Coordinates of C-alpha atoms in Angstrom, one line a residue:
M1 CA 118.7 104.9 135.5
A2 CA 116.6 102.2 134.1
A3 CA 118.4 99.1 133.0
D4 CA 117.9 97.9 129.5
P5 CA 117.0 94.2 130.1
V6 CA 114.7 92.8 132.6
T7 CA 116.4 90.1 134.6
D8 CA 115.2 87.6 137.1
A9 CA 116.7 86.8 140.5
A10 CA 119.3 84.6 138.9
G11 CA 120.4 87.3 136.5
H12 CA 119.1 85.6 133.4
G13 CA 116.8 87.2 130.8
A14 CA 113.2 87.2 131.9
P15 CA 110.6 85.3 130.0
D16 CA 108.7 87.1 127.2
W17 CA 105.5 87.3 129.2
R18 CA 107.2 89.2 132.0
R19 CA 108.7 91.7 129.5
R20 CA 105.3 92.2 128.1
L21 CA 103.7 92.6 131.5
F22 CA 106.3 94.7 133.3
Q23 CA 108.5 97.7 132.4
P24 CA 112.2 96.9 131.7
A25 CA 113.1 99.0 134.8
A26 CA 115.5 98.1 137.6
E27 CA 114.0 98.7 141.0
G28 CA 117.2 100.4 142.3
D29 CA 116.6 103.9 141.0
F30 CA 113.5 105.6 142.5
R31 CA 112.6 109.3 142.4
R32 CA 109.8 111.4 143.7
R33 CA 108.3 112.9 140.5
T34 CA 106.9 116.3 140.2
R35 CA 103.8 115.0 138.4
D36 CA 102.9 113.1 141.5
W37 CA 103.0 116.3 143.6
V38 CA 100.8 118.1 141.0
Q39 CA 98.4 115.1 140.8
L40 CA 98.0 114.9 144.5
A41 CA 97.3 118.6 144.8
V42 CA 94.7 118.7 142.0
V43 CA 93.1 115.5 143.3
A44 CA 92.7 117.0 146.8
V45 CA 91.0 120.1 145.5
L46 CA 88.6 118.1 143.2
L47 CA 87.9 115.6 145.9
V48 CA 86.8 118.3 148.3
L49 CA 84.5 119.7 145.7
A50 CA 83.1 116.3 145.0
A51 CA 82.5 115.6 148.7
H52 CA 80.7 118.9 149.0
H53 CA 78.4 117.8 146.1
A54 CA 77.8 114.4 147.6
G55 CA 74.2 113.5 147.9
N56 CA 73.0 116.3 145.6
V57 CA 72.2 114.4 142.4
T58 CA 71.8 116.8 139.5
A59 CA 69.5 116.2 136.6
S60 CA 72.4 115.4 134.3
E61 CA 73.9 112.9 136.7
R62 CA 70.5 111.3 137.1
A63 CA 70.1 111.1 133.3
L64 CA 73.6 109.5 132.9
F65 CA 72.8 107.1 135.7
D66 CA 69.4 106.1 134.2
L67 CA 71.1 105.6 130.8
F68 CA 73.0 102.6 132.1
N69 CA 70.8 101.6 134.9
T70 CA 67.9 101.0 132.6
L71 CA 69.7 98.7 130.1
P72 CA 68.1 95.3 129.6
N73 CA 68.2 92.9 132.6
G74 CA 69.7 90.3 130.3
L75 CA 73.0 92.1 130.6
A76 CA 73.2 91.6 134.3
P77 CA 75.6 88.5 134.2
L78 CA 77.9 90.4 131.9
F79 CA 78.1 93.5 134.2
R80 CA 78.3 91.5 137.3
G81 CA 81.3 89.7 135.9
L82 CA 82.9 92.9 134.8
Y83 CA 82.3 94.4 138.2
R84 CA 84.1 91.4 139.8
L85 CA 86.9 91.5 137.3
G86 CA 88.0 95.0 138.5
T87 CA 88.8 93.6 142.0
L88 CA 90.3 90.5 140.6
W89 CA 92.6 92.5 138.3
A90 CA 93.8 94.6 141.3
V91 CA 94.4 91.6 143.4
G92 CA 96.0 89.8 140.5
L93 CA 98.5 92.5 140.0
V94 CA 99.7 92.1 143.5
V95 CA 99.8 88.3 143.4
V96 CA 101.6 88.2 140.1
A97 CA 104.1 90.9 141.1
A98 CA 104.9 89.1 144.4
L99 CA 104.7 85.4 143.7
V100 CA 105.3 85.0 140.0
A101 CA 107.5 87.9 138.9
R102 CA 109.3 88.2 142.3
R103 CA 108.9 92.0 142.2
W104 CA 108.6 92.3 146.0
R105 CA 108.8 96.0 146.3
L106 CA 106.1 96.4 143.7
A107 CA 103.9 93.9 145.5
L108 CA 104.3 95.9 148.8
V109 CA 103.5 99.2 147.1
L110 CA 100.4 97.8 145.4
L111 CA 99.2 96.2 148.6
I112 CA 99.6 99.4 150.6
A113 CA 97.9 101.4 147.8
G114 CA 94.8 99.1 147.9
V115 CA 94.5 99.0 151.7
L116 CA 95.0 102.8 151.9
A117 CA 92.4 103.5 149.3
W118 CA 89.9 101.2 151.0
G119 CA 90.4 102.7 154.4
T120 CA 90.4 106.3 153.1
A121 CA 87.2 105.7 151.1
R122 CA 85.4 104.3 154.2
A123 CA 86.7 107.2 156.3
I124 CA 85.4 109.8 153.8
G125 CA 82.1 108.0 153.5
Q126 CA 81.5 107.6 157.2
I127 CA 83.2 110.6 158.9
V128 CA 83.3 113.3 156.2
V129 CA 80.2 112.7 154.2
A130 CA 78.3 110.4 156.7
H131 CA 75.7 109.2 154.3
E132 CA 75.5 105.7 155.8
A133 CA 76.5 103.9 159.0
F134 CA 79.9 102.3 158.9
A135 CA 78.6 98.7 158.9
H136 CA 76.0 99.5 156.2
S137 CA 78.7 101.2 154.1
V138 CA 80.8 98.1 154.3
R139 CA 77.9 95.8 153.2
I140 CA 77.1 98.1 150.3
A141 CA 80.8 98.0 149.1
A142 CA 80.9 94.2 149.3
S143 CA 77.6 93.6 147.5
F144 CA 75.7 94.6 144.4
G145 CA 72.6 95.9 146.1
G146 CA 71.7 98.9 148.1
S147 CA 71.7 102.6 147.4
P148 CA 74.7 104.4 145.9
A149 CA 77.5 105.3 148.4
F150 CA 80.2 108.0 148.3
P151 CA 82.9 107.4 147.2
A152 CA 82.9 104.3 145.0
V153 CA 85.0 102.1 147.2
R154 CA 85.7 99.2 144.8
L155 CA 86.6 101.6 142.0
A156 CA 88.8 103.6 144.3
V157 CA 90.8 100.5 145.3
T158 CA 91.1 99.4 141.7
V159 CA 92.2 102.8 140.5
A160 CA 94.7 103.1 143.4
V161 CA 96.4 99.8 142.5
I162 CA 96.4 100.5 138.8
S163 CA 97.8 104.0 139.3
A164 CA 100.4 102.8 141.7
A165 CA 101.5 100.1 139.3
S166 CA 101.6 102.4 136.2
P167 CA 105.4 103.2 136.4
Y168 CA 106.2 99.5 136.8
V169 CA 104.1 97.9 134.1
A170 CA 104.3 98.0 130.3
R171 CA 102.0 100.1 128.1
P172 CA 99.6 97.2 127.1
T173 CA 99.1 96.4 130.8
R174 CA 98.3 100.0 131.6
V175 CA 95.9 100.4 128.7
F176 CA 94.0 97.2 129.8
G177 CA 93.8 98.4 133.3
W178 CA 92.4 101.8 132.5
T179 CA 89.9 100.2 130.1
L180 CA 88.9 98.0 132.9
V181 CA 88.3 101.0 135.1
L182 CA 86.0 102.5 132.5
G183 CA 84.0 99.2 132.3
L184 CA 83.9 99.0 136.0
G185 CA 82.3 102.5 136.2
V186 CA 79.6 101.5 133.7
A187 CA 78.9 98.3 135.5
A188 CA 78.6 100.1 138.8
M189 CA 75.9 102.4 137.4
Y190 CA 74.1 99.5 135.7
L191 CA 74.0 97.6 139.0
G192 CA 72.8 100.7 140.8
V193 CA 75.7 100.8 143.2
T194 CA 76.9 104.4 142.6
F195 CA 76.0 107.7 141.0
P196 CA 78.4 109.5 138.6
N197 CA 79.7 111.8 141.3
D198 CA 80.5 108.8 143.5
L199 CA 82.4 107.2 140.7
F200 CA 84.2 110.4 140.0
A201 CA 85.2 110.7 143.7
G202 CA 86.4 107.0 143.6
V203 CA 88.6 107.7 140.6
L204 CA 90.0 110.8 142.3
L205 CA 90.7 109.0 145.5
G206 CA 92.5 106.2 143.7
L207 CA 94.7 108.6 141.7
G208 CA 95.5 110.5 144.9
V209 CA 96.5 107.4 146.7
G210 CA 98.6 106.3 143.8
A211 CA 100.4 109.6 143.8
L212 CA 100.9 109.5 147.6
V213 CA 102.4 106.0 147.4
H214 CA 104.8 107.2 144.7
L215 CA 105.9 110.1 146.8
V216 CA 106.5 108.0 149.9
F217 CA 108.3 105.1 148.2
G218 CA 109.4 106.7 145.0
S219 CA 108.8 105.3 141.5
P220 CA 111.0 104.1 138.7
G221 CA 111.2 105.2 135.1
A222 CA 111.4 109.0 135.7
R223 CA 114.7 109.3 133.8
P224 CA 115.2 108.6 130.1
T225 CA 117.0 105.3 129.5
I226 CA 120.5 105.1 128.2
A227 CA 119.3 103.4 125.1
R228 CA 116.9 106.2 124.3
V229 CA 119.6 108.9 124.9
T230 CA 122.1 107.0 122.8
A231 CA 119.6 106.7 119.9
A232 CA 118.8 110.4 120.2
L233 CA 122.5 111.3 120.0
D234 CA 123.0 109.0 117.0
H235 CA 120.1 110.8 115.3
L236 CA 121.9 114.1 115.9
G237 CA 125.1 112.7 114.4
I238 CA 127.0 111.9 117.6
T239 CA 128.1 108.3 118.2
A240 CA 128.4 108.0 121.9
R241 CA 129.6 105.1 123.9
N242 CA 130.3 104.1 127.6
M243 CA 127.4 106.2 128.7
R244 CA 126.6 106.4 132.4
L245 CA 124.9 108.6 134.9
A246 CA 127.0 111.4 136.4
D247 CA 127.7 111.0 140.1
R248 CA 126.5 114.6 140.8
Q249 CA 122.9 115.1 139.6
P250 CA 121.7 118.8 139.5
Q251 CA 118.2 119.8 140.1
G252 CA 115.9 120.0 137.1
S253 CA 117.7 117.7 134.7
T254 CA 119.4 114.3 134.2
V255 CA 123.2 114.4 133.4
L256 CA 125.0 111.6 131.7
L257 CA 128.6 111.2 130.8
A258 CA 129.8 109.5 127.6
L259 CA 132.6 109.4 125.1
D260 CA 132.9 109.9 121.4
D261 CA 135.7 110.0 118.9
D262 CA 136.7 113.5 120.0
G263 CA 136.7 113.0 123.8
P264 CA 134.4 113.1 126.7
L265 CA 130.8 114.3 126.6
R266 CA 128.4 115.8 129.1
V267 CA 124.8 115.1 128.1
K268 CA 122.1 117.1 129.9
V269 CA 118.6 115.6 129.4
I270 CA 115.4 117.5 130.3
G271 CA 112.4 115.2 130.4
S272 CA 108.8 115.8 131.2
D273 CA 109.4 115.6 135.0
E274 CA 112.2 118.1 134.8
A275 CA 110.1 120.5 132.8
Q276 CA 107.3 120.3 135.3
S277 CA 109.7 120.9 138.1
R278 CA 111.0 124.0 136.4
L279 CA 107.5 125.2 135.9
L280 CA 106.6 124.7 139.5
L281 CA 109.8 126.4 140.6
K282 CA 109.0 129.4 138.5
L283 CA 105.5 129.6 139.9
W284 CA 106.8 129.3 143.4
L285 CA 109.5 131.9 143.0
G286 CA 107.0 134.1 141.2
L287 CA 104.7 133.9 144.2
L288 CA 107.4 134.4 146.9
Y289 CA 109.7 136.9 145.0
K290 CA 109.4 139.6 142.4
D291 CA 112.1 137.7 140.5
S292 CA 110.2 134.8 138.9
G293 CA 113.2 132.5 138.8
P294 CA 114.7 130.7 135.7
P295 CA 113.4 131.6 132.3
L296 CA 110.5 129.5 131.1
S297 CA 110.4 128.3 127.5
L298 CA 107.4 126.9 125.6
T299 CA 109.1 123.6 124.9
R300 CA 112.0 121.7 126.4
V301 CA 113.9 122.0 123.1
Q302 CA 113.6 125.8 123.3
Q303 CA 114.9 125.6 126.8
V304 CA 118.1 123.8 125.9
E305 CA 118.6 125.9 122.8
H306 CA 118.3 129.1 124.9
E307 CA 120.9 127.7 127.3
A308 CA 123.2 126.7 124.4
Y309 CA 122.8 130.2 122.9
L310 CA 123.9 131.9 126.1
M311 CA 126.8 129.6 126.6
L312 CA 128.0 130.3 123.0
A313 CA 127.5 134.1 123.5
A314 CA 129.4 134.0 126.7
R315 CA 132.2 132.0 125.1
Q316 CA 132.4 134.4 122.1
A317 CA 132.6 137.4 124.6
G318 CA 135.7 135.8 126.2
A319 CA 134.3 133.9 129.1
R320 CA 135.7 130.5 129.8
V321 CA 132.6 128.3 129.2
P322 CA 132.6 124.6 128.1
P323 CA 132.1 124.2 124.4
V324 CA 128.6 123.3 123.1
V325 CA 128.4 120.3 120.8
V326 CA 124.7 120.2 120.0
A327 CA 121.3 121.0 121.4
G328 CA 118.1 119.3 120.2
S329 CA 115.4 116.8 120.7
A330 CA 115.8 113.4 122.3
G331 CA 112.5 112.0 121.1
P332 CA 109.0 113.2 121.8
H333 CA 109.4 113.4 125.6
A334 CA 112.9 114.9 126.2
A335 CA 115.5 117.4 125.0
L336 CA 119.2 117.3 125.4
L337 CA 122.2 119.6 125.5
V338 CA 125.6 118.1 124.7
Q339 CA 128.8 119.8 125.7
R340 CA 132.4 119.0 126.4
P341 CA 132.7 118.7 130.2
A342 CA 134.9 121.0 132.2
S343 CA 137.3 119.0 134.4
G344 CA 138.8 120.3 137.6
T345 CA 137.8 121.1 141.2
L346 CA 134.8 123.1 142.3
L347 CA 135.7 126.5 143.7
S348 CA 133.8 125.6 146.8
E349 CA 136.1 122.7 147.4
L350 CA 139.4 124.6 147.1
R351 CA 141.5 125.2 150.1
P352 CA 142.1 128.8 151.1
D353 CA 145.8 128.6 150.1
E354 CA 144.8 127.4 146.6
A355 CA 142.8 130.6 145.9
S356 CA 145.6 132.7 144.5
D357 CA 145.4 136.3 143.4
D358 CA 145.8 135.2 139.7
L359 CA 142.9 132.9 140.0
L360 CA 140.7 135.6 141.6
V361 CA 141.6 138.0 138.8
Q362 CA 140.8 135.3 136.2
I363 CA 137.4 134.7 137.8
W364 CA 136.5 138.4 137.6
E365 CA 137.7 138.7 134.1
N366 CA 135.2 136.0 133.2
V367 CA 132.5 138.0 135.0
A368 CA 133.5 141.1 133.0
A369 CA 133.1 139.0 129.8
L370 CA 129.6 138.1 130.8
Q371 CA 128.7 141.7 131.5
R372 CA 130.1 142.7 128.1
A373 CA 127.7 140.2 126.6
R374 CA 124.8 141.4 128.8
I375 CA 124.4 137.9 130.3
V376 CA 123.2 137.3 133.8
H377 CA 124.3 133.9 135.0
G378 CA 121.7 133.8 137.7
D379 CA 123.4 131.3 140.0
L380 CA 127.0 132.3 140.0
D381 CA 128.2 130.8 143.3
A382 CA 131.2 128.7 144.1
D383 CA 129.4 125.5 143.0
H384 CA 129.2 126.8 139.4
V385 CA 132.9 127.6 139.0
I386 CA 135.3 124.8 138.2
V387 CA 139.1 125.4 138.5
D388 CA 141.7 123.5 136.6
A389 CA 145.4 124.2 135.8
D390 CA 144.5 126.8 133.1
G391 CA 142.0 128.8 135.2
P392 CA 138.3 128.9 136.0
W393 CA 135.4 127.6 134.0
F394 CA 131.8 129.0 134.4
V395 CA 129.2 126.2 134.2
G396 CA 125.5 125.7 134.9
F397 CA 123.7 128.3 132.8
D398 CA 120.2 126.9 133.6
A399 CA 119.0 130.2 135.1
A400 CA 121.0 132.4 132.8
A401 CA 119.3 135.2 130.9
S402 CA 120.2 138.0 128.5
T403 CA 119.3 141.4 129.9
G404 CA 120.0 145.1 129.5
K405 CA 119.4 145.9 133.2
A406 CA 122.7 146.6 135.0
E407 CA 121.1 145.9 138.4
R408 CA 120.4 142.3 137.5
M409 CA 124.0 141.7 136.6
T410 CA 124.9 143.1 140.0
T411 CA 123.5 140.0 141.7
D412 CA 126.2 137.9 140.0
V413 CA 128.9 140.2 141.4
A414 CA 127.5 140.1 145.0
E415 CA 127.2 136.3 144.9
L416 CA 130.7 135.7 143.6
L417 CA 132.2 138.4 145.8
A418 CA 130.9 136.7 148.9
A419 CA 132.0 133.3 147.7
T420 CA 135.6 134.4 146.9
A421 CA 135.7 136.3 150.2
A422 CA 134.9 133.1 152.1
L423 CA 137.9 131.4 150.5
A424 CA 140.5 134.2 150.1
G425 CA 139.5 136.7 152.7
E426 CA 137.6 140.0 152.3
E427 CA 140.6 142.2 151.4
R428 CA 142.0 140.0 148.6
A429 CA 138.5 139.3 147.2
V430 CA 137.6 143.0 147.0
R431 CA 141.0 144.0 145.6
A432 CA 140.7 141.5 142.8
A433 CA 137.1 142.4 142.0
T434 CA 137.7 146.2 142.0
G435 CA 140.8 145.9 139.9
V436 CA 138.8 144.1 137.1
L437 CA 135.3 145.5 137.4
G438 CA 135.9 149.0 138.7
R439 CA 134.7 150.9 141.8
S440 CA 131.2 151.7 140.6
T441 CA 130.3 148.0 140.0
I442 CA 131.5 147.0 143.4
A443 CA 129.7 149.9 145.1
A444 CA 126.4 148.9 143.4
A445 CA 126.8 145.3 144.7
L446 CA 127.4 146.3 148.4
P447 CA 123.7 146.5 149.4
L448 CA 123.2 142.9 148.2
L449 CA 125.8 141.5 150.5
Q450 CA 123.2 140.3 153.0
P451 CA 122.2 136.7 153.9
A452 CA 118.7 137.0 152.3
A453 CA 120.2 138.0 148.9
L454 CA 122.7 135.1 148.7
S455 CA 122.2 131.5 147.9
P456 CA 122.3 128.8 150.6
G457 CA 125.6 127.4 149.2
T458 CA 127.3 130.7 149.6
R459 CA 125.9 131.3 153.1
H460 CA 127.2 127.8 154.1
L461 CA 130.6 128.6 152.6
M462 CA 130.9 131.7 154.8
G463 CA 130.0 130.0 158.1
N464 CA 127.9 127.5 159.9
R465 CA 126.1 130.0 162.1
R466 CA 124.1 133.0 161.1
R467 CA 126.0 135.4 163.4
E468 CA 129.2 134.3 161.7
V469 CA 127.8 134.9 158.2
V470 CA 126.4 138.3 159.2
A471 CA 129.7 139.4 160.7
R472 CA 131.7 138.3 157.6
L473 CA 129.3 140.1 155.3
E474 CA 129.6 143.2 157.4
R475 CA 133.4 143.1 157.1
L476 CA 133.1 142.5 153.4
R477 CA 130.8 145.5 153.0
V478 CA 133.2 147.7 154.9
A479 CA 136.1 146.5 152.8
G480 CA 134.2 146.9 149.5
A481 CA 133.1 150.4 150.5
R482 CA 136.6 151.4 151.3
A483 CA 137.9 150.1 148.0
A484 CA 135.1 151.8 146.1
G485 CA 135.5 155.1 147.9
V486 CA 132.0 155.2 149.2
E487 CA 130.4 155.0 152.6
P488 CA 129.2 151.5 153.7
P489 CA 125.4 151.1 153.1
E490 CA 123.3 151.8 156.2
L491 CA 121.6 148.6 157.4
T492 CA 119.6 147.8 160.4
Q493 CA 121.8 147.4 163.5
L494 CA 121.0 145.3 166.5
H495 CA 121.4 146.7 170.0
R496 CA 120.4 145.5 173.4
I497 CA 118.8 148.8 174.4
S498 CA 118.5 151.7 172.1
P499 CA 116.2 154.8 171.8
T500 CA 114.5 153.2 168.8
A501 CA 113.8 150.0 170.8
A502 CA 112.4 152.0 173.7
V503 CA 110.2 154.0 171.3
M504 CA 108.9 150.8 169.7
A505 CA 108.1 149.3 173.1
I506 CA 106.2 152.4 174.1
G507 CA 104.5 152.4 170.7
A508 CA 103.4 148.8 171.2
L509 CA 101.8 149.7 174.5
V510 CA 100.0 152.6 172.9
A511 CA 98.8 150.3 170.1
V512 CA 97.5 147.8 172.6
A513 CA 95.7 150.6 174.4
A514 CA 94.2 151.8 171.1
L515 CA 93.0 148.3 170.3
L516 CA 91.4 147.9 173.7
A517 CA 89.6 151.2 173.3
D518 CA 88.2 150.1 169.9
V519 CA 87.1 146.7 171.4
G520 CA 85.1 148.3 174.2
D521 CA 83.4 146.4 177.0
P522 CA 84.8 142.8 177.2
T523 CA 81.4 141.4 178.3
E524 CA 79.7 142.8 175.3
V525 CA 82.4 141.4 173.0
W526 CA 82.0 138.0 174.7
A527 CA 78.2 138.1 174.2
T528 CA 78.6 139.0 170.6
M529 CA 81.2 136.3 170.0
R530 CA 78.9 133.6 171.6
N531 CA 76.2 134.4 169.0
A532 CA 78.5 134.9 166.1
Q533 CA 78.4 132.7 162.9
W534 CA 81.9 131.3 162.9
S535 CA 82.0 130.6 159.2
W536 CA 81.3 134.3 158.4
L537 CA 83.7 135.4 161.1
A538 CA 86.5 133.2 159.6
L539 CA 85.8 134.6 156.1
A540 CA 85.9 138.2 157.5
F541 CA 89.2 137.4 159.2
A542 CA 90.7 135.9 156.0
L543 CA 89.6 138.9 153.9
S544 CA 91.1 141.3 156.5
L545 CA 94.5 139.6 155.9
V546 CA 94.2 139.5 152.1
A547 CA 94.8 143.3 151.9
N548 CA 98.2 142.8 153.5
V549 CA 99.1 140.2 150.9
A550 CA 98.0 142.5 148.1
Y551 CA 100.0 145.4 149.5
A552 CA 103.1 143.1 149.9
I553 CA 102.8 142.1 146.2
G554 CA 102.5 145.8 145.3
L555 CA 105.6 146.7 147.3
Q556 CA 107.5 143.9 145.5
G557 CA 106.9 145.8 142.3
T558 CA 108.1 149.2 143.5
V559 CA 111.8 148.2 144.1
P560 CA 114.4 146.7 141.8
V561 CA 115.5 143.9 144.3
R562 CA 113.8 140.6 145.2
L563 CA 111.5 140.8 148.2
P564 CA 110.3 137.5 149.9
L565 CA 106.5 137.5 150.0
W566 CA 106.0 136.2 153.6
P567 CA 108.3 138.6 155.4
T568 CA 106.9 141.5 153.2
T569 CA 103.4 140.5 154.2
E570 CA 104.5 140.4 157.9
V571 CA 105.8 144.0 157.5
Q572 CA 102.4 145.1 156.1
L573 CA 100.6 143.5 159.0
G574 CA 103.0 145.1 161.5
M575 CA 102.5 148.4 159.9
S576 CA 98.8 148.2 160.8
F577 CA 99.6 148.1 164.5
S578 CA 102.4 150.7 164.2
N579 CA 100.0 153.1 162.6
L580 CA 97.8 152.8 165.6
A581 CA 100.5 154.0 167.9
I582 CA 102.1 156.6 165.5
P583 CA 99.7 157.2 162.6
A584 CA 101.4 157.2 159.2
I585 CA 104.9 157.7 160.5
G586 CA 105.2 154.5 162.5
G587 CA 104.3 152.2 159.6
Q588 CA 106.3 154.1 157.1
G589 CA 109.4 153.9 159.3
M590 CA 109.1 150.2 159.7
Q591 CA 108.7 149.7 155.9
V592 CA 111.7 151.9 155.1
R593 CA 113.9 149.9 157.5
F594 CA 112.7 146.7 156.1
L595 CA 113.6 147.7 152.6
Q596 CA 117.0 148.9 153.7
K597 CA 117.7 145.6 155.3
M598 CA 116.8 143.9 152.0
G599 CA 119.4 145.9 150.1
V600 CA 117.4 149.0 149.0
D601 CA 119.0 152.4 149.3
L602 CA 117.4 155.0 151.6
S603 CA 115.9 157.2 148.9
S604 CA 114.4 154.3 146.9
A605 CA 113.0 152.9 150.2
V606 CA 111.2 156.1 151.0
A607 CA 110.0 156.6 147.4
A608 CA 108.6 153.0 147.3
G609 CA 106.2 153.8 150.2
G610 CA 104.9 156.9 148.5
I611 CA 104.4 155.1 145.2
L612 CA 102.6 152.2 146.9
S613 CA 100.3 154.6 148.9
T614 CA 99.4 156.6 145.9
V615 CA 98.6 153.6 143.7
G616 CA 96.8 151.9 146.6

């Protein structure tokens, strides 16, 4: 958390000029910000495109270059001074930070950013683009003459230092720095040093280096300050005091603890970094799974209001959820959700003898209340249940949603059933869940009692080794099936030697033989490969694999459970070889077994293959 005053080494208030130059941020709280990951990825793509275009000056670039290059010669001293000023500003930031302001970490970060930008620019210009010899490229970068070089080294170094310093310096300092970058670009074209594409690449490289340095060393100022949060609460009618950062910080938000006249407060703040992290998480889960993760709102205020609504609805339905105080805006860059915190012990931290039958029944009564309200918690593991003397609290509704689909609510049941079984044993956990939710609900959750369908926290709670987790889940499925009066769901069993394994081994040999028959004479293949155009061969190979990805995405949409993208793609690729050995039947059998292992019942697994083949 950023400290409010800037202090010098002796702890006294810093001079006014230092407050105007540097941010009032302590250097003890550094985070790797999502925006830096995004910036680095975007810069890498654009830099590759700019490198591909290097040396090919378009008519528009030439016109822009001539616009500044043909200005009157009398302006040369002005632009030479401006061109030098960019380097002086970059060096000055390092010197002032290190020797005057005694910001040693900042000085090291800026120095590394400048050196890294210079070295990377020279490597790109010499090795990747190879416009000039290395020595000639250095002379061009150090002088005002010569032909344009890619990328603009001096601009890259200046932008890298300014970008790396941005989280540390005050707004006027940042504005002056970026204005100087603009002037430096104009001066470079006037002096004939670089073309517009070279300038663009230099800016990109500097931004990329700045983001990379922030990711390696972290950067301050990512969290809203206590002063800003206190002012936002006061604007919402809450007078908070003794505010501090919570010891346990969840993903996707900043949590602060405070007091008001009515008792303790838990303040959850969602800033721009947290919103970007949530967006990336949703995109990532949407790519890997059919379930696209936590709900995404248009604004951060809508996000906290949605969470507050679900908590209020769950509380009204009878679930024991912390009371909501207010949800609203914390200024133009953040939103906050204020609630009364639940005190007690996390369910994951309880000893087995503390998980009584009464506690288990109360937990499942809260689950039943959520189901009556048609609310899916989305992350209902042992780390989101807090136990005190009066019973359990359900917390952490970040990923919650309101839905009418019963199968989505089954995921909460499976997650919590596995967590309570890890603490209280399979029989007691199943007995308590069945007594409250009924047999049909437990039967529907049995196929989801598999490692791939559970959160990492629940898997860790059940054991440290995968074999132990699989064995405990097998016992839990058997106990659940017995309590529900159904047969345990059929899953893939592992055997040392089985008829199926023997058939698959023989099928693999047949598939290899079929491939060799299609390949033909090895000498002809070698002669063909020697004369092949490798770029087209690589493109054809990539396109041949794209079909498997497309079929994997299609298969995700045919079943009601989450399927991970990469294993599903592997299955589609494996089906291609299985169909060589046993056409149609081999690949279909592999897909059905895979879907069963992921929690899909047999009839749905068979039907999914038919639907996919028809649509495909």
